Amino acid sequence: MLLPEVIHTRHLRLRKPLVEDAHEIFRNYGNDPEVTRFLTWATHRQVEDAFEAVLARLAHWEQGTEFSWSITLPGDSPRVMGMISVSPDPRRAWNWSLGYVLGREWWDQGLMTEAVRAVTAQLFAQPGILRVWAWADEQNYASMRVLEKVGFAREGILRRWSLHPQVSPTPRDCWSFSALREDFMLTST
Ligand SMILES: CC(C)(COP(=O)(O)OP(=O)(O)OC[C@H]1O[C@@H](n2cnc3c(N)ncnc32)[C@H](O)[C@@H]1OP(=O)(O)O)[C@@H](O)C(=O)NCCC(=O)NCCS
């Protein structure tokens, strides 16, 4: 898989995470329960939690099981505003999933829509990827809006699909969204 380590968008630079991003990740979103509310991972309690998370993402990159980019401003800013990740479905090589998070300070400026659009375009530029999908907690309206703005179609409810420990100890109902290569290529040209 030839996914680039750096992706440029109009307002952002997405780059492969660095171990030292952990400090920024912890400070800017990992320790914020409002940000992690609908995520599968627990709010970071100490910076070591962020280090562990970055090291796991870097290991996944090497293994080819998940590719993540730190969301930064253009240039060499050390600021890490968020993260966006994609993973291949091990049993369906044409189907990749997408997940993302952004620090609260940067919400509602269209930034994640821009990042999701750019990463989805990168995936569809790879031969063999036909479908990109994501799920969102049924109450995560901002995330669903991002996917709709990029052109993902709302497919249906996945009942008891994902564990969001900040909201509930049992799996939550989620909406499934997907984009197909043929539709995305048509709308993005
Ligand atoms: C979801 C998230 C990534 C959105 O990032 P963002 O950069 O703020 O997204 P954008 O600005 O591109 O778009 C957000 C859209 O949601 C809308 N929105 C925000 N809060 C909303 C709410 N409570 N109800 C309905 N719409 C909402 C915004 O108005 C905007 O839509 P618009 O452009 O039509 O006005 C960000 O809120 C986040 O990181 N949340 C926590 C982590 C998370 O939930 N990740 C996704 C897991 S599936």
XYZ file of C-alpha atoms and ligand atoms in Angstrom:
237
model
C 0.000 0.000 0.000
C 1.453 3.316 -1.080
C -0.363 5.767 1.121
C 1.639 8.995 1.445
C 3.187 10.007 4.775
C 2.149 13.625 4.161
C -1.115 14.889 2.662
C -1.607 18.590 1.959
C -5.040 20.196 1.947
C -6.008 23.850 1.617
C -5.707 24.618 5.345
C -3.989 21.539 6.762
C -0.977 19.328 6.668
C -1.699 15.699 7.521
C 1.443 13.783 8.369
C 2.465 10.432 9.778
C 2.512 10.791 13.590
C 5.742 11.417 15.477
C 6.333 9.909 18.911
C 6.734 13.411 20.327
C 3.190 14.307 19.155
C 2.028 12.597 22.359
C 2.380 15.787 24.428
C 0.193 17.754 22.023
C -2.298 14.923 21.670
C -2.709 14.667 25.422
C -3.029 18.435 25.897
C -5.164 19.281 22.863
C -7.727 16.497 22.810
C -6.771 13.208 24.484
C -7.529 14.478 27.976
C -10.800 16.212 27.001
C -13.874 14.092 27.868
C -16.052 16.214 25.588
C -13.842 15.211 22.638
C -13.571 11.525 23.562
C -17.267 11.175 24.420
C -18.206 9.111 21.354
C -14.823 7.441 20.817
C -13.847 3.827 21.453
C -10.869 4.750 23.639
C -10.886 6.069 27.200
C -10.041 9.709 27.878
C -6.304 9.969 28.549
C -5.514 10.445 32.212
C -1.786 10.954 31.809
C 0.566 11.794 28.958
C 1.797 8.184 28.960
C -1.615 7.153 27.614
C -0.998 9.352 24.579
C 2.520 7.910 24.107
C 1.081 4.401 24.173
C -1.546 5.380 21.597
C 0.996 6.949 19.200
C 3.348 3.979 19.472
C 0.464 1.628 18.686
C -0.482 3.711 15.627
C 3.108 3.698 14.381
C 3.301 -0.080 14.836
C 0.042 -0.464 12.902
C 1.479 1.669 10.096
C 4.479 -0.677 9.865
C 2.191 -3.722 9.911
C -0.110 -2.191 7.283
C -3.151 -2.670 9.495
C -3.923 1.027 10.086
C -2.593 4.307 8.702
C -2.911 7.471 10.786
C -2.040 11.083 10.156
C -1.594 13.812 12.740
C -3.625 16.851 11.733
C -1.399 19.931 11.778
C -1.252 23.350 10.207
C 0.751 23.837 7.005
C 4.476 24.318 7.521
C 6.420 22.789 10.349
C 4.082 23.662 13.205
C 4.527 21.269 16.139
C 0.855 21.823 17.009
C -1.206 18.642 16.667
C -4.889 19.458 16.312
C -6.251 15.964 15.768
C -5.814 12.613 14.078
C -7.358 10.784 11.140
C -6.933 7.044 10.537
C -7.882 4.459 7.950
C -7.821 0.657 8.112
C -8.250 -2.074 5.542
C -10.879 -4.703 6.186
C -8.736 -7.862 6.512
C -11.360 -9.971 4.726
C -12.392 -7.454 2.055
C -9.390 -5.690 0.550
C -11.626 -3.226 -1.337
C -13.256 -1.946 1.855
C -11.534 0.520 4.208
C -12.803 2.180 7.365
C -12.149 5.726 8.489
C -12.001 7.381 11.933
C -11.071 10.841 13.168
C -10.811 13.222 16.098
C -10.175 16.946 16.431
C -9.403 19.143 19.449
C -12.372 21.238 20.580
C -10.544 24.495 19.894
C -10.794 23.780 16.131
C -14.365 22.492 15.851
C -16.905 23.907 13.407
C -14.438 25.487 10.992
C -14.834 22.860 8.284
C -11.429 21.339 9.046
C -12.428 17.709 9.509
C -14.576 17.826 6.399
C -11.472 18.944 4.519
C -9.323 16.200 6.080
C -11.862 13.415 5.474
C -12.296 14.498 1.850
C -8.527 14.484 1.254
C -7.925 11.118 2.906
C -10.869 9.521 1.099
C -9.465 10.830 -2.199
C -6.093 9.269 -1.346
C -7.747 5.920 -0.678
C -9.690 5.961 -3.919
C -6.474 6.838 -5.757
C -5.185 3.393 -4.716
C -6.008 0.551 -7.089
C -8.513 -1.883 -5.656
C -10.162 0.307 -3.015
C -13.842 0.568 -3.909
C -15.542 1.427 -0.637
C -14.694 3.651 2.335
C -16.935 3.545 5.354
C -17.296 4.970 8.841
C -19.650 4.654 11.717
C -20.803 7.255 14.185
C -22.637 6.984 17.478
C -26.310 7.670 16.826
C -25.955 10.879 18.862
C -22.740 12.106 17.257
C -24.428 14.629 14.997
C -21.277 16.616 14.125
C -19.506 13.487 12.880
C -22.491 12.412 10.791
C -22.673 15.883 9.285
C -18.988 15.702 8.295
C -19.575 12.427 6.461
C -22.660 13.784 4.717
C -20.789 16.907 3.622
C -18.045 14.778 2.062
C -20.683 12.786 0.189
C -20.899 9.582 2.228
C -24.302 7.904 2.082
C -26.146 6.983 5.250
C -26.618 3.207 5.039
C -28.491 2.257 8.166
C -28.224 1.593 11.873
C -25.723 -0.922 13.196
C -27.366 -1.998 16.404
C -25.112 -2.384 19.452
C -22.097 -1.852 17.181
C -19.457 0.106 19.027
C -18.347 0.497 22.601
C -18.070 4.158 23.630
C -17.014 3.805 27.255
C -17.513 7.476 28.097
C -21.239 7.166 27.261
C -22.140 3.635 28.265
C -20.597 0.343 29.442
C -22.528 -1.522 26.717
C -22.156 -1.194 22.916
C -24.023 1.656 21.289
C -26.215 1.842 18.210
C -24.336 3.597 15.395
C -25.118 4.892 11.926
C -23.101 3.412 9.086
C -21.965 5.673 6.240
C -20.111 4.751 3.081
C -18.619 6.283 -0.033
C -18.140 4.331 -3.243
C -15.256 5.025 -5.557
C -17.430 5.611 -8.632
C -19.684 8.155 -6.882
C -16.801 9.935 -5.147
C -14.782 10.303 -8.354
C -17.821 11.785 -10.095
C -18.581 14.350 -7.391
C -14.980 15.347 -6.659
C -14.029 16.140 -10.275
C -16.830 15.229 14.731
C -15.685 16.229 14.526
C -14.506 15.492 13.975
C -16.125 17.305 13.552
O -15.008 18.101 13.184
P -15.190 19.602 12.661
O -13.911 20.043 12.071
O -15.805 20.402 13.730
O -16.252 19.359 11.502
P -16.707 20.412 10.393
O -16.527 21.795 10.910
O -16.025 20.033 9.140
O -18.255 20.064 10.267
C -19.069 19.926 11.421
C -20.532 20.020 11.018
O -21.331 19.494 12.078
C -22.259 20.473 12.478
N -22.515 20.278 13.890
C -21.680 20.482 14.922
N -22.297 20.148 16.073
C -23.524 19.700 15.733
C -24.636 19.201 16.477
N -24.593 19.095 17.795
N -25.765 18.862 15.792
C -25.826 18.952 14.449
N -24.797 19.408 13.686
C -23.665 19.771 14.339
C -21.589 21.794 12.159
O -22.541 22.845 12.100
C -20.979 21.465 10.802
O -21.956 21.404 9.784
P -22.206 22.640 8.754
O -20.899 22.895 8.053
O -23.288 22.150 7.868
O -22.611 23.819 9.594
C -15.283 16.910 15.860
O -16.435 17.458 16.417
C -14.674 15.929 16.823
O -13.476 15.667 16.790
N -15.490 15.377 17.736
C -14.985 14.468 18.745
C -14.416 13.178 18.175
C -15.429 12.433 17.335
O -16.595 12.365 17.666
N -14.940 11.833 16.240
C -15.773 11.075 15.319
C -16.060 9.716 15.806
S -17.204 8.894 14.680
